[in-house]
Amino acid sequence: MTDDMVRERAEAYLQLLRERGCRLTEQRRIIIETLLENAEASVSVRDLAAKVHEKDASVGFATVYRTLLILEEMDILHQTNLGEGFSRFVLSEKGVHVHVRCRVCGAVTRLEQEDAKEKILEEWVAEKGFSLVPQSVQLAGICEECRRAGRREEDPSPGPAFCDRAGPMRPFCRRRRFRGEFA
Amino acid sequence: MTDDMVRERAEAYLQLLRERGCRLTEQRRIIIETLLENAEASVSVRDLAAKVHEKDASVGFATVYRTLLILEEMDILHQTNLGEGFSRFVLSEKGVHVHVRCRVCGAVTRLEQEDAKEKILEEWVAEKGFSLVPQSVQLAGICEECRRAGRREEDPSPGPAFCDRAGPMRPFCRRRRFRGEFA
DNA sequence: GTCACTGCAAACAATTTGCATGTAA
DNA sequence: TTACATGCAAATTGTTTGCAGTGAC
């Protein structure tokens, strides 16, 4: 997305905020633009705040959180949770997103033809009388590379389970700590 | 599931633990049995610990966590996160589960014919070279009842967004706080 | 007798909130 | 001028860990 596109779309979102009765502040503008600049990926609050800080170091963490929650409330963002220990936000662009995450290396890929997939998911939940809402669906798998390399989910670690003396930390305590970059 | 079935399956899981080199403790037995008694639903650590406490109040929170993490590591459990602010565990029974959660009332329903759905999900991730692993997939929707009642996602709250003076708490701050029982 | 396991309390990390102050409208 | 928004720091909450003691094998 070009800088101009970012500015344009940011302006559109800011208008939505205004229509909702919110005030247009410099902070919100920066946060929304930063979000748009990272639109391909889902961002953690931590990462987003860091990027926002590069532009204006005075913006507080709480403001980032508050802004994201408003945007989620307005369905401009989706909040997702991959079990990393924190949540991520994605621009919703009205619709359903489907991602796969590799359980071994943590890589995340977004699937194609989301419209078709959305239709199928719609049918599934309809079986139980539900209607589907815009959201970001997360699937877990193992990516080609890891499968080829024979890497399994963080070593089955056949030994017993304890948490202290022997070594710095159990592998499965670490599992939820993935902090990598996102595709 | 009858008491006998619970005991039998618990025994089976305990054997798996033993084979893995873990010790069989009374705490682990209680935790696994309690898990099986609540096998239809996904449980939060909070709820599970409460139920375990009814049987033996001396079992610590940390032990419950540690046991669940071992069971997850062994793929006996799946961990899922509905954005409630905490995670839930479900018995995996080898395979893929699909749940829908109502964004309005929080009700969770498990979908039928999970084998067929698993096949489809398998194809989807295969498009990107991934293989699917046992997991619990969460979809968001709005249930029949809420749709009929015309209830929308926690009131669009058209007003501006602030966090303090006016009232105890913003609606969307509460959204992640659902603590209801699970279907 | 060993060494994994437990309970407890302290440590952590993500997220929320209260409050004094700033600022858009 | 009015009240929403911000920044900061403190509070909350889910989760993890260190440690000393316990108990499975």
CSV table of C-alpha atoms (C1' of nucleotides) in Angstrom, one decimal:
chain,number,residue,atom,x,y,z
A,1,MET,CA,0.0,0.0,0.0
A,2,THR,CA,1.4,3.4,-1.0
A,3,ASP,CA,1.7,6.3,1.4
A,4,ASP,CA,-1.1,8.0,-0.4
A,5,MET,CA,-3.4,5.1,0.0
A,6,VAL,CA,-2.5,4.8,3.6
A,7,ARG,CA,-3.4,8.4,4.2
A,8,GLU,CA,-6.6,8.1,2.2
A,9,ARG,CA,-7.8,5.0,4.1
A,10,ALA,CA,-6.7,6.4,7.4
A,11,GLU,CA,-8.8,9.5,6.6
A,12,ALA,CA,-11.8,7.3,5.9
A,13,TYR,CA,-11.4,5.5,9.3
A,14,LEU,CA,-11.0,8.7,11.1
A,15,GLN,CA,-14.3,9.9,9.5
A,16,LEU,CA,-16.0,6.8,10.9
A,17,LEU,CA,-14.6,7.7,14.3
A,18,ARG,CA,-15.9,11.2,14.0
A,19,GLU,CA,-19.3,9.9,13.0
A,20,ARG,CA,-19.3,7.8,16.0
A,21,GLY,CA,-18.8,10.9,18.1
A,22,CYS,CA,-15.1,10.4,18.8
A,23,ARG,CA,-12.6,13.2,18.6
A,24,LEU,CA,-9.9,13.2,16.1
A,25,THR,CA,-6.5,13.3,17.8
A,26,GLU,CA,-3.0,13.2,16.4
A,27,GLN,CA,-2.5,9.9,18.4
A,28,ARG,CA,-5.4,8.2,16.8
A,29,ARG,CA,-4.2,9.3,13.4
A,30,ILE,CA,-0.8,7.9,13.9
A,31,ILE,CA,-2.0,4.7,15.3
A,32,ILE,CA,-4.4,4.1,12.4
A,33,GLU,CA,-1.8,5.0,9.8
A,34,THR,CA,0.6,2.6,11.4
A,35,LEU,CA,-2.0,-0.1,11.4
A,36,LEU,CA,-2.6,0.4,7.7
A,37,GLU,CA,1.1,0.4,6.9
A,38,ASN,CA,1.2,-3.1,8.5
A,39,ALA,CA,-2.0,-4.2,7.0
A,40,GLU,CA,-0.8,-7.5,5.4
A,41,ALA,CA,0.1,-8.9,8.8
A,42,SER,CA,-1.6,-9.2,12.1
A,43,VAL,CA,0.1,-7.1,14.7
A,44,SER,CA,0.5,-7.5,18.4
A,45,VAL,CA,0.0,-4.4,20.6
A,46,ARG,CA,3.6,-4.6,21.6
A,47,ASP,CA,4.8,-4.4,18.0
A,48,LEU,CA,2.3,-1.8,17.0
A,49,ALA,CA,3.2,0.4,19.9
A,50,ALA,CA,6.8,0.1,19.1
A,51,LYS,CA,6.2,1.3,15.5
A,52,VAL,CA,4.0,4.1,16.7
A,53,HIS,CA,6.7,5.1,19.1
A,54,GLU,CA,9.1,5.5,16.2
A,55,LYS,CA,6.9,8.3,15.0
A,56,ASP,CA,5.9,9.8,18.3
A,57,ALA,CA,7.5,8.5,21.4
A,58,SER,CA,5.1,10.3,23.6
A,59,VAL,CA,2.1,8.1,22.7
A,60,GLY,CA,1.3,5.8,25.6
A,61,PHE,CA,0.7,2.1,25.7
A,62,ALA,CA,-2.8,2.7,27.1
A,63,THR,CA,-3.7,5.0,24.2
A,64,VAL,CA,-2.8,2.3,21.8
A,65,TYR,CA,-4.8,-0.2,23.6
A,66,ARG,CA,-7.8,2.1,23.9
A,67,THR,CA,-7.7,3.0,20.2
A,68,LEU,CA,-7.5,-0.7,19.2
A,69,LEU,CA,-10.4,-1.5,21.3
A,70,ILE,CA,-12.5,1.2,19.8
A,71,LEU,CA,-11.6,0.1,16.3
A,72,GLU,CA,-12.5,-3.5,17.3
A,73,GLU,CA,-15.7,-2.3,18.7
A,74,MET,CA,-16.4,-0.7,15.3
A,75,ASP,CA,-15.5,-3.9,13.5
A,76,ILE,CA,-12.6,-2.2,11.7
A,77,LEU,CA,-10.3,-4.6,13.5
A,78,HIS,CA,-10.5,-8.2,14.5
A,79,GLN,CA,-8.8,-9.4,17.6
A,80,THR,CA,-7.3,-12.9,17.5
A,81,ASN,CA,-5.4,-15.0,19.8
A,82,LEU,CA,-3.0,-17.7,18.8
A,83,GLY,CA,-2.2,-18.8,22.3
A,84,GLU,CA,1.0,-16.8,22.2
A,85,GLY,CA,0.1,-15.2,25.5
A,86,PHE,CA,-1.1,-12.0,23.9
A,87,SER,CA,-3.5,-11.0,21.2
A,88,ARG,CA,-3.1,-9.7,17.7
A,89,PHE,CA,-5.2,-7.4,15.7
A,90,VAL,CA,-5.9,-7.5,11.9
A,91,LEU,CA,-7.8,-5.1,9.7
A,92,SER,CA,-11.0,-6.8,9.0
A,93,GLU,CA,-11.9,-5.4,5.6
A,94,LYS,CA,-15.3,-6.8,6.2
A,95,GLY,CA,-15.2,-10.6,5.9
A,96,VAL,CA,-13.6,-13.7,7.2
A,97,HIS,CA,-9.9,-14.3,7.2
A,98,VAL,CA,-8.3,-17.7,7.5
A,99,HIS,CA,-4.8,-18.2,8.6
A,100,VAL,CA,-2.7,-21.3,9.3
A,101,ARG,CA,0.1,-21.2,11.8
A,102,CYS,CA,2.9,-23.7,11.9
A,103,ARG,CA,3.1,-25.3,15.3
A,104,VAL,CA,6.8,-25.9,14.9
A,105,CYS,CA,8.3,-22.7,13.6
A,106,GLY,CA,5.4,-20.3,14.2
A,107,ALA,CA,5.1,-19.1,10.6
A,108,VAL,CA,1.7,-17.7,9.8
A,109,THR,CA,0.2,-17.8,6.3
A,110,ARG,CA,-3.1,-16.4,5.1
A,111,LEU,CA,-5.2,-18.6,2.9
A,112,GLU,CA,-6.5,-17.7,-0.5
A,113,GLN,CA,-10.1,-17.6,-1.8
A,114,GLU,CA,-11.4,-16.5,1.5
A,115,ASP,CA,-14.8,-15.8,0.1
A,116,ALA,CA,-15.3,-19.4,-0.9
A,117,LYS,CA,-14.1,-20.5,2.5
A,118,GLU,CA,-16.3,-18.1,4.2
A,119,LYS,CA,-19.3,-19.6,2.4
A,120,ILE,CA,-18.4,-23.0,3.7
A,121,LEU,CA,-17.9,-21.8,7.2
A,122,GLU,CA,-21.2,-20.1,7.0
A,123,GLU,CA,-22.9,-23.4,6.1
A,124,TRP,CA,-21.2,-25.1,9.0
A,125,VAL,CA,-22.4,-22.7,11.7
A,126,ALA,CA,-25.8,-22.5,10.1
A,127,GLU,CA,-26.2,-26.2,11.0
A,128,LYS,CA,-26.4,-25.0,14.5
A,129,GLY,CA,-28.5,-22.0,13.8
A,130,PHE,CA,-25.6,-19.5,13.9
A,131,SER,CA,-24.8,-16.7,11.5
A,132,LEU,CA,-21.2,-16.0,10.9
A,133,VAL,CA,-19.6,-12.6,11.7
A,134,PRO,CA,-16.5,-11.0,10.3
A,135,GLN,CA,-13.5,-12.6,12.0
A,136,SER,CA,-10.1,-14.0,11.7
A,137,VAL,CA,-10.0,-17.8,11.9
A,138,GLN,CA,-6.8,-19.5,13.0
A,139,LEU,CA,-5.8,-23.0,12.1
A,140,ALA,CA,-2.9,-24.9,13.3
A,141,GLY,CA,-0.7,-27.1,11.2
A,142,ILE,CA,2.9,-27.9,10.3
A,143,CYS,CA,4.4,-26.2,7.3
A,144,GLU,CA,6.1,-27.8,4.4
A,145,GLU,CA,9.6,-26.9,5.4
A,146,CYS,CA,9.3,-28.2,8.9
A,147,ARG,CA,7.7,-31.4,7.7
A,148,ARG,CA,10.5,-32.0,5.3
A,149,ALA,CA,13.1,-31.3,7.9
A,150,GLY,CA,11.3,-33.8,10.1
A,151,ARG,CA,10.9,-31.2,12.8
A,152,ARG,CA,8.1,-32.2,15.1
A,153,GLU,CA,6.3,-30.0,17.6
A,154,GLU,CA,9.0,-28.7,19.8
A,155,ASP,CA,10.5,-32.1,20.5
A,156,PRO,CA,8.2,-34.6,22.1
A,157,SER,CA,10.5,-34.4,25.1
A,158,PRO,CA,9.9,-37.9,26.3
A,159,GLY,CA,11.3,-37.2,29.8
A,160,PRO,CA,9.3,-36.5,32.9
A,161,ALA,CA,7.8,-33.2,33.6
A,162,PHE,CA,9.2,-30.9,36.1
A,163,CYS,CA,9.6,-27.2,36.2
A,164,ASP,CA,12.7,-26.2,38.1
A,165,ARG,CA,16.1,-27.5,39.0
A,166,ALA,CA,17.0,-29.4,35.9
A,167,GLY,CA,17.6,-26.8,33.3
A,168,PRO,CA,16.3,-23.3,32.8
A,169,MET,CA,12.8,-24.1,31.6
A,170,ARG,CA,10.7,-26.9,30.4
A,171,PRO,CA,10.1,-26.9,26.6
A,172,PHE,CA,6.4,-26.7,27.0
A,173,CYS,CA,6.6,-23.8,29.2
A,174,ARG,CA,8.2,-22.0,26.4
A,175,ARG,CA,5.8,-23.0,23.8
A,176,ARG,CA,3.4,-20.1,24.5
A,177,ARG,CA,6.2,-17.6,24.2
A,178,PHE,CA,6.7,-17.4,20.5
A,179,ARG,CA,7.5,-13.8,19.6
A,180,GLY,CA,8.5,-14.1,16.0
A,181,GLU,CA,7.7,-11.9,13.0
A,182,PHE,CA,4.5,-12.5,11.1
A,183,ALA,CA,3.8,-13.4,7.5
B,1,MET,CA,-19.9,-40.7,30.8
B,2,THR,CA,-20.4,-43.0,33.7
B,3,ASP,CA,-18.1,-43.1,36.7
B,4,ASP,CA,-16.7,-46.4,35.6
B,5,MET,CA,-15.9,-45.0,32.2
B,6,VAL,CA,-14.2,-42.0,33.7
B,7,ARG,CA,-12.1,-44.2,35.9
B,8,GLU,CA,-11.2,-46.4,33.1
B,9,ARG,CA,-10.2,-43.7,30.7
B,10,ALA,CA,-8.4,-41.9,33.5
B,11,GLU,CA,-6.4,-45.0,34.1
B,12,ALA,CA,-5.5,-45.1,30.4
B,13,TYR,CA,-4.2,-41.6,30.5
B,14,LEU,CA,-2.3,-42.2,33.7
B,15,GLN,CA,-0.6,-45.1,31.9
B,16,LEU,CA,0.4,-42.8,29.1
B,17,LEU,CA,1.9,-40.5,31.7
B,18,ARG,CA,3.8,-43.4,33.3
B,19,GLU,CA,5.1,-44.5,29.9
B,20,ARG,CA,6.4,-41.0,29.4
B,21,GLY,CA,8.3,-41.3,32.6
B,22,CYS,CA,6.0,-39.2,34.8
B,23,ARG,CA,5.1,-40.2,38.3
B,24,LEU,CA,1.5,-41.1,39.2
B,25,THR,CA,0.4,-38.8,41.9
B,26,GLU,CA,-3.0,-38.5,43.5
B,27,GLN,CA,-3.3,-34.9,42.3
B,28,ARG,CA,-2.8,-35.9,38.7
B,29,ARG,CA,-5.4,-38.6,39.1
B,30,ILE,CA,-7.9,-36.2,40.5
B,31,ILE,CA,-7.2,-33.6,37.8
B,32,ILE,CA,-7.6,-36.1,35.0
B,33,GLU,CA,-10.8,-37.6,36.4
B,34,THR,CA,-12.2,-34.1,36.8
B,35,LEU,CA,-11.3,-33.3,33.2
B,36,LEU,CA,-13.0,-36.5,32.0
B,37,GLU,CA,-16.1,-35.7,34.0
B,38,ASN,CA,-16.4,-32.4,32.1
B,39,ALA,CA,-15.4,-33.9,28.8
B,40,GLU,CA,-18.3,-32.4,26.8
B,41,ALA,CA,-17.3,-28.9,27.5
B,42,SER,CA,-14.0,-27.0,27.3
B,43,VAL,CA,-12.9,-25.9,30.7
B,44,SER,CA,-11.0,-22.9,31.9
B,45,VAL,CA,-8.2,-23.5,34.4
B,46,ARG,CA,-10.2,-21.5,36.9
B,47,ASP,CA,-13.3,-23.8,36.6
B,48,LEU,CA,-11.3,-26.9,36.6
B,49,ALA,CA,-9.3,-25.9,39.6
B,50,ALA,CA,-12.5,-25.1,41.4
B,51,LYS,CA,-13.9,-28.6,40.7
B,52,VAL,CA,-10.7,-30.2,41.7
B,53,HIS,CA,-10.8,-28.3,44.9
B,54,GLU,CA,-14.2,-29.7,45.7
B,55,LYS,CA,-12.5,-33.1,45.8
B,56,ASP,CA,-9.2,-32.1,47.4
B,57,ALA,CA,-8.8,-28.5,48.5
B,58,SER,CA,-5.1,-28.9,49.0
B,59,VAL,CA,-4.3,-29.2,45.3
B,60,GLY,CA,-2.6,-26.0,44.2
B,61,PHE,CA,-3.3,-23.9,41.2
B,62,ALA,CA,0.2,-24.4,39.9
B,63,THR,CA,-0.3,-28.1,39.9
B,64,VAL,CA,-3.4,-27.9,37.8
B,65,TYR,CA,-1.6,-25.7,35.3
B,66,ARG,CA,1.4,-27.9,35.2
B,67,THR,CA,-0.7,-31.0,34.7
B,68,LEU,CA,-2.7,-29.4,31.9
B,69,LEU,CA,0.5,-28.3,30.2
B,70,ILE,CA,1.9,-31.9,30.3
B,71,LEU,CA,-1.4,-33.2,28.9
B,72,GLU,CA,-1.3,-30.7,26.2
B,73,GLU,CA,2.3,-31.5,25.4
B,74,MET,CA,1.2,-35.1,25.1
B,75,ASP,CA,-1.7,-34.1,22.8
B,76,ILE,CA,-4.3,-35.4,25.2
B,77,LEU,CA,-5.6,-31.9,25.5
B,78,HIS,CA,-6.0,-28.9,23.2
B,79,GLN,CA,-5.6,-25.4,24.4
B,80,THR,CA,-7.9,-22.8,22.9
B,81,ASN,CA,-8.4,-19.2,23.3
B,82,LEU,CA,-11.6,-17.4,22.7
B,83,GLY,CA,-10.4,-14.0,23.5
B,84,GLU,CA,-12.0,-14.2,26.9
B,85,GLY,CA,-8.8,-13.2,28.6
B,86,PHE,CA,-7.8,-16.8,29.6
B,87,SER,CA,-7.5,-20.1,27.9
B,88,ARG,CA,-9.6,-23.2,27.8
B,89,PHE,CA,-8.7,-26.9,27.5
B,90,VAL,CA,-10.6,-29.6,25.7
B,91,LEU,CA,-9.9,-33.3,25.5
B,92,SER,CA,-8.6,-33.8,22.1
B,93,GLU,CA,-9.7,-37.4,21.4
B,94,LYS,CA,-7.3,-37.2,18.4
B,95,GLY,CA,-8.7,-35.0,15.8
B,96,VAL,CA,-10.1,-31.6,15.0
B,97,HIS,CA,-12.9,-30.0,16.9
B,98,VAL,CA,-14.9,-27.1,15.6
B,99,HIS,CA,-16.9,-24.8,17.9
B,100,VAL,CA,-18.9,-21.7,17.3
B,101,ARG,CA,-19.2,-19.1,19.9
B,102,CYS,CA,-22.0,-16.5,20.0
B,103,ARG,CA,-20.5,-13.0,20.1
B,104,VAL,CA,-23.5,-11.7,21.9
B,105,CYS,CA,-24.4,-14.2,24.6
B,106,GLY,CA,-21.1,-16.2,24.7
B,107,ALA,CA,-22.8,-19.6,24.2
B,108,VAL,CA,-20.5,-22.2,22.7
B,109,THR,CA,-21.7,-25.1,20.5
B,110,ARG,CA,-19.7,-27.9,19.1
B,111,LEU,CA,-20.4,-28.7,15.4
B,112,GLU,CA,-21.3,-32.2,14.1
B,113,GLN,CA,-19.5,-34.3,11.6
B,114,GLU,CA,-16.1,-33.1,12.6
B,115,ASP,CA,-14.4,-35.7,10.4
B,116,ALA,CA,-15.9,-34.3,7.3
B,117,LYS,CA,-15.0,-30.8,8.3
B,118,GLU,CA,-11.5,-31.9,9.2
B,119,LYS,CA,-11.1,-33.2,5.7
B,120,ILE,CA,-12.0,-29.8,4.3
B,121,LEU,CA,-9.8,-27.9,6.6
B,122,GLU,CA,-7.0,-30.3,5.6
B,123,GLU,CA,-7.5,-29.4,2.0
B,124,TRP,CA,-7.4,-25.7,2.8
B,125,VAL,CA,-4.1,-25.7,4.6
B,126,ALA,CA,-2.7,-28.1,2.1
B,127,GLU,CA,-3.0,-25.3,-0.5
B,128,LYS,CA,-0.3,-23.6,1.4
B,129,GLY,CA,1.7,-26.8,1.9
B,130,PHE,CA,0.7,-27.2,5.5
B,131,SER,CA,-0.5,-30.4,7.2
B,132,LEU,CA,-3.2,-30.1,9.8
B,133,VAL,CA,-2.7,-31.1,13.4
B,134,PRO,CA,-5.2,-32.1,16.1
B,135,GLN,CA,-6.7,-28.9,17.4
B,136,SER,CA,-9.8,-27.1,18.4
B,137,VAL,CA,-11.0,-24.5,15.9
B,138,GLN,CA,-13.1,-21.6,17.1
B,139,LEU,CA,-15.5,-19.7,14.9
B,140,ALA,CA,-17.5,-16.6,15.9
B,141,GLY,CA,-21.1,-16.0,15.1
B,142,ILE,CA,-24.4,-15.0,16.4
B,143,CYS,CA,-26.8,-17.7,17.7
B,144,GLU,CA,-30.4,-18.1,16.6
B,145,GLU,CA,-31.8,-16.9,19.8
B,146,CYS,CA,-29.8,-13.7,19.9
B,147,ARG,CA,-30.5,-13.0,16.2
B,148,ARG,CA,-34.2,-13.4,16.7
B,149,ALA,CA,-34.1,-11.2,19.7
B,150,GLY,CA,-32.4,-8.7,17.6
B,151,ARG,CA,-29.5,-8.5,20.0
B,152,ARG,CA,-26.4,-7.2,18.4
B,153,GLU,CA,-22.9,-7.5,19.5
B,154,GLU,CA,-23.0,-5.8,22.9
B,155,ASP,CA,-24.8,-2.7,21.7
B,156,PRO,CA,-22.9,-0.8,19.1
B,157,SER,CA,-22.5,1.9,21.8
B,158,PRO,CA,-22.7,4.8,19.3
B,159,GLY,CA,-21.2,7.2,21.8
B,160,PRO,CA,-17.6,8.3,22.1
B,161,ALA,CA,-15.0,6.2,23.8
B,162,PHE,CA,-13.6,7.0,27.1
B,163,CYS,CA,-12.6,4.9,30.0
B,164,ASP,CA,-13.2,6.7,33.2
B,165,ARG,CA,-15.5,9.2,34.8
B,166,ALA,CA,-18.8,8.3,33.0
B,167,GLY,CA,-19.8,5.1,34.6
B,168,PRO,CA,-18.1,2.1,36.0
B,169,MET,CA,-16.6,0.7,32.8
B,170,ARG,CA,-16.9,0.8,29.1
B,171,PRO,CA,-18.9,-2.0,27.5
B,172,PHE,CA,-16.0,-3.0,25.2
B,173,CYS,CA,-13.7,-3.2,28.2
B,174,ARG,CA,-16.0,-5.8,29.5
B,175,ARG,CA,-16.3,-7.8,26.4
B,176,ARG,CA,-13.4,-9.9,27.1
B,177,ARG,CA,-14.7,-10.7,30.5
B,178,PHE,CA,-17.3,-13.3,29.8
B,179,ARG,CA,-17.2,-16.0,32.5
B,180,GLY,CA,-20.3,-18.0,31.7
B,181,GLU,CA,-20.7,-21.8,31.7
B,182,PHE,CA,-19.9,-23.7,28.5
B,183,ALA,CA,-22.0,-26.0,26.3
C,1,DG,C1',17.7,-42.9,48.8
C,2,DT,C1',16.7,-40.2,44.6
C,3,DC,C1',14.8,-37.0,42.3
C,4,DA,C1',10.4,-35.8,40.2
C,5,DC,C1',6.3,-33.4,42.1
C,6,DT,C1',3.7,-30.4,45.1
C,7,DG,C1',2.0,-26.1,47.5
C,8,DC,C1',2.9,-21.6,48.3
C,9,DA,C1',4.1,-17.3,47.4
C,10,DA,C1',6.6,-14.4,44.6
C,11,DA,C1',7.5,-13.1,39.8
C,12,DC,C1',5.9,-12.0,35.2
C,13,DA,C1',3.5,-10.2,31.3
C,14,DA,C1',-0.6,-8.5,29.1
C,15,DT,C1',-4.2,-5.6,29.7
C,16,DT,C1',-7.2,-2.1,32.3
C,17,DT,C1',-8.1,1.6,35.0
C,18,DG,C1',-7.9,6.1,38.0
C,19,DC,C1',-6.5,10.5,38.0
C,20,DA,C1',-4.6,14.9,36.8
C,21,DT,C1',-3.9,17.3,32.8
C,22,DG,C1',-4.2,18.4,27.9
C,23,DT,C1',-6.9,19.7,23.9
C,24,DA,C1',-10.6,19.1,20.1
C,25,DA,C1',-14.7,21.1,19.1
D,1,DT,C1',-15.7,26.3,27.9
D,2,DT,C1',-16.8,21.5,28.1
D,3,DA,C1',-16.0,17.0,28.4
D,4,DC,C1',-13.5,13.6,25.8
D,5,DA,C1',-8.8,11.9,25.4
D,6,DT,C1',-4.1,11.3,26.9
D,7,DG,C1',0.0,9.8,29.7
D,8,DC,C1',1.5,7.9,33.5
D,9,DA,C1',1.6,4.8,37.0
D,10,DA,C1',-0.8,1.7,39.8
D,11,DA,C1',-4.0,-2.2,39.8
D,12,DT,C1',-5.8,-6.5,37.9
D,13,DT,C1',-5.6,-10.9,36.1
D,14,DG,C1',-3.9,-15.1,33.9
D,15,DT,C1',0.1,-17.7,34.0
D,16,DT,C1',4.8,-19.2,35.2
D,17,DT,C1',8.5,-20.1,38.3
D,18,DG,C1',11.7,-20.6,42.6
D,19,DC,C1',12.1,-23.0,46.6
D,20,DA,C1',11.8,-26.0,50.4
D,21,DG,C1',9.6,-29.9,51.6
D,22,DT,C1',7.0,-34.5,50.2
D,23,DG,C1',6.4,-38.7,48.3
D,24,DA,C1',6.6,-42.1,44.2
D,25,DC,C1',9.5,-45.6,42.7
